[in-house]
Coordinates of C-alpha atoms in Angstrom, one line a residue:
M16 CA -3.3 -18.5 20.7
D17 CA -1.7 -15.5 19.0
G18 CA -1.0 -12.4 21.0
I19 CA -2.5 -10.1 18.4
T20 CA -4.4 -7.1 19.8
G21 CA -8.0 -6.3 19.0
G22 CA -7.0 -3.2 17.1
A23 CA -4.4 -5.0 15.0
L24 CA -7.0 -7.7 14.2
A25 CA -9.5 -5.1 13.1
R26 CA -6.8 -3.5 10.8
L27 CA -6.1 -7.0 9.4
A28 CA -9.8 -7.5 8.8
F29 CA -10.1 -4.3 6.8
W30 CA -7.0 -5.2 4.8
A31 CA -8.5 -8.7 4.2
K32 CA -11.7 -7.1 3.0
G33 CA -9.9 -5.2 0.2
M34 CA -7.8 -8.2 -0.8
V35 CA -10.8 -10.6 -0.9
S36 CA -12.7 -8.1 -3.1
I37 CA -9.7 -8.1 -5.5
N38 CA -9.5 -11.9 -5.4
D39 CA -13.3 -12.2 -6.0
A40 CA -12.9 -10.0 -9.1
R41 CA -10.4 -12.6 -10.4
M42 CA -7.5 -10.3 -10.1
E43 CA -4.2 -10.3 -8.2
W44 CA -1.8 -7.7 -6.9
P45 CA 1.8 -8.5 -7.8
G46 CA 3.7 -8.8 -4.6
F47 CA 0.7 -9.7 -2.5
S48 CA 0.3 -13.5 -2.6
Y49 CA -1.2 -15.7 0.0
S50 CA -1.6 -19.4 0.7
E51 CA -5.0 -21.1 0.6
A52 CA -5.1 -21.2 4.4
E53 CA -4.4 -17.4 4.5
W54 CA -7.1 -16.7 1.9
A55 CA -9.6 -18.7 4.0
R56 CA -8.6 -16.8 7.1
M57 CA -8.9 -13.5 5.4
R58 CA -12.4 -14.4 4.1
T59 CA -13.4 -15.2 7.7
L60 CA -12.0 -11.9 9.0
S61 CA -13.6 -9.8 6.3
A62 CA -17.1 -11.4 6.6
P63 CA -18.3 -9.0 9.4
I64 CA -17.4 -6.0 7.3
G65 CA -20.1 -4.8 5.0
A66 CA -19.5 -3.0 1.7
G67 CA -20.6 0.3 3.1
T68 CA -18.4 0.0 6.2
Y69 CA -15.4 -0.8 4.0
Q70 CA -16.1 2.1 1.7
L71 CA -16.3 4.4 4.7
F72 CA -13.0 3.0 6.0
T73 CA -11.3 3.8 2.7
W74 CA -12.6 7.4 2.7
V75 CA -11.6 8.0 6.3
N76 CA -8.2 6.4 5.7
A77 CA -7.6 8.5 2.7
A78 CA -8.6 11.7 4.5
I79 CA -6.4 11.0 7.5
F80 CA -3.4 10.1 5.3
I81 CA -3.7 13.3 3.2
V82 CA -3.5 15.3 6.5
I83 CA -0.5 13.3 7.6
A84 CA 1.2 13.7 4.2
A85 CA 0.5 17.5 4.3
I86 CA 2.1 17.7 7.8
G87 CA 5.1 15.7 6.6
I88 CA 5.7 17.8 3.6
A89 CA 5.3 21.1 5.5
G90 CA 7.1 19.9 8.6
V91 CA 9.8 17.6 7.2
F92 CA 10.4 17.9 3.4
L93 CA 10.2 21.7 3.0
P94 CA 12.4 22.6 6.0
L95 CA 15.0 20.0 5.0
A96 CA 15.0 21.3 1.4
T97 CA 15.4 24.8 2.6
V98 CA 18.4 24.0 4.8
L99 CA 20.1 21.6 2.4
F100 CA 19.4 23.5 -0.7
P101 CA 19.4 27.3 0.1
I102 CA 20.0 28.2 -3.6
P103 CA 17.4 26.2 -5.6
A104 CA 19.1 27.1 -9.0
Q105 CA 22.3 25.3 -7.8
T106 CA 20.5 22.2 -6.4
S107 CA 21.6 18.9 -7.8
A108 CA 18.7 16.9 -9.4
L109 CA 20.0 13.7 -7.9
K110 CA 20.3 15.1 -4.4
F111 CA 16.8 16.7 -4.6
S112 CA 15.3 13.4 -5.9
L113 CA 17.0 11.4 -3.1
L114 CA 15.6 13.8 -0.5
L115 CA 12.1 13.6 -1.9
A116 CA 12.3 9.8 -2.1
A117 CA 13.5 9.5 1.5
C118 CA 10.8 11.8 2.8
A119 CA 8.2 10.0 0.8
F120 CA 9.2 6.7 2.3
L121 CA 9.2 8.3 5.8
I122 CA 5.8 9.9 5.4
I123 CA 4.2 6.8 3.8
G124 CA 6.0 4.3 6.1
L125 CA 4.9 6.1 9.2
G126 CA 1.7 7.8 7.9
L127 CA 0.0 4.8 6.4
P128 CA 0.1 2.6 9.5
V129 CA -1.1 5.5 11.6
S130 CA -4.0 6.3 9.2
M131 CA -5.0 2.7 9.0
R132 CA -4.9 2.4 12.8
L133 CA -7.1 5.5 13.3
S134 CA -9.5 4.5 10.5
A135 CA -10.0 1.0 11.9
M136 CA -10.6 2.5 15.3
L137 CA -13.0 5.1 14.1
V138 CA -15.0 3.0 11.6
G139 CA -14.7 -0.4 13.2
G140 CA -15.2 0.4 16.8
R141 CA -16.1 -2.1 19.5
T142 CA -18.8 -3.8 17.4
L143 CA -16.3 -5.0 14.8
R144 CA -13.8 -6.0 17.5
A145 CA -16.4 -8.0 19.3
A146 CA -17.2 -9.9 16.0
L147 CA -13.6 -10.8 15.4
V148 CA -12.2 -13.9 17.1
P149 CA -8.4 -14.2 17.0
A150 CA -7.0 -17.5 15.8
A151 CA -3.6 -19.1 15.5
G152 CA -1.6 -17.5 12.7
D153 CA -3.2 -14.1 12.8
E154 CA -0.1 -12.4 14.2
A155 CA 2.1 -14.0 11.5
L156 CA -0.4 -13.0 8.8
A157 CA -0.4 -9.4 10.0
A158 CA 3.4 -9.4 10.0
K159 CA 3.4 -10.7 6.4
V160 CA 1.0 -8.0 5.3
S161 CA 3.1 -5.4 6.9
W162 CA 6.2 -6.7 5.2
Q163 CA 4.4 -6.7 1.8
I164 CA 3.3 -3.1 2.2
N165 CA 6.8 -1.9 3.3
R166 CA 8.4 -3.8 0.4
I167 CA 6.1 -2.1 -2.2
M168 CA 6.7 1.3 -0.5
L169 CA 10.5 0.7 -0.7
I170 CA 10.3 -0.1 -4.4
M171 CA 8.1 2.9 -5.1
C172 CA 10.0 5.4 -3.1
G173 CA 13.4 4.0 -3.8
L174 CA 13.1 3.6 -7.5
L175 CA 9.9 5.1 -8.9
V176 CA 10.0 8.5 -7.3
P177 CA 13.7 9.4 -8.0
G178 CA 13.5 7.7 -11.4
I179 CA 10.6 9.8 -12.6
L180 CA 12.2 13.1 -11.3
L181 CA 15.6 12.3 -12.8
F182 CA 13.9 11.6 -16.2
I183 CA 12.2 15.0 -16.0
A184 CA 15.3 16.8 -14.7
Y185 CA 17.6 15.5 -17.4
D186 CA 15.0 15.6 -20.1
I187 CA 15.6 11.9 -20.9
Q188 CA 13.7 10.7 -24.0
A189 CA 12.0 7.7 -22.5
G190 CA 9.5 7.0 -25.2
P191 CA 10.6 3.4 -25.9
I192 CA 11.1 2.7 -22.2
I193 CA 7.6 4.0 -21.2
T194 CA 6.1 2.0 -24.1
A195 CA 7.8 -1.2 -22.9
L196 CA 6.7 -0.6 -19.3
K197 CA 3.1 0.0 -20.5
W198 CA 3.0 -3.3 -22.3
L199 CA 4.7 -5.0 -19.4
A200 CA 2.0 -3.7 -17.1
I201 CA -0.7 -4.9 -19.5
A202 CA 0.9 -8.3 -19.7
L203 CA 1.1 -8.5 -15.9
M204 CA -2.6 -7.6 -15.5
A205 CA -3.5 -10.2 -18.2
V206 CA -1.5 -12.9 -16.3
S207 CA -3.0 -11.9 -13.0
T208 CA -6.5 -12.0 -14.4
A209 CA -5.9 -15.4 -16.1
T210 CA -4.5 -16.8 -12.9
G211 CA -7.5 -15.6 -11.0
I212 CA -9.9 -17.2 -13.5
V213 CA -8.1 -20.6 -13.4
R214 CA -8.0 -20.6 -9.6
Q215 CA -11.7 -19.6 -9.5
R216 CA -12.6 -22.6 -11.7
Q217 CA -10.5 -24.9 -9.8
G218 CA -12.2 -23.8 -6.6

């Protein structure tokens, strides 16, 4: 039997609820793939969570994360920017972008797990924990989800944030690039939807 705690199992159940909803809509998130056994387990975990409860969880999670992000910006990013770049006009766009990306990764990397932990505790409570029965593989599934989230955050904060800022700072004409990325995103969504439909029919 896994050594997963009740709180961690509740967080996994709320995550499973969201992913199952996406899967039921015949869509997929790139970077978040699961085996048939993992999907079956997530459906079992998400079963005790009603639509209203999950909606409340998302609202509470968003509110808590916004507060954490505000604290991070005011307590980490702004003080560091003031110390490292005392003269804004002489600040290197690359250095500023790297600082913002690092702070974003720190805030999201620490803030999101905290907000999810608090939200699951506040919304789920003892009733949900009592309805969830741990099973073999839950700890590994929770670790996989954590890795997937961290991987996406690393991509966003390490590439997307500084990339956008540098495009703006250096006034790079990115029309063709943006157009290509837009069509790539559309193609990925189409592939995701088609894959979901095929799998739904096979099931």
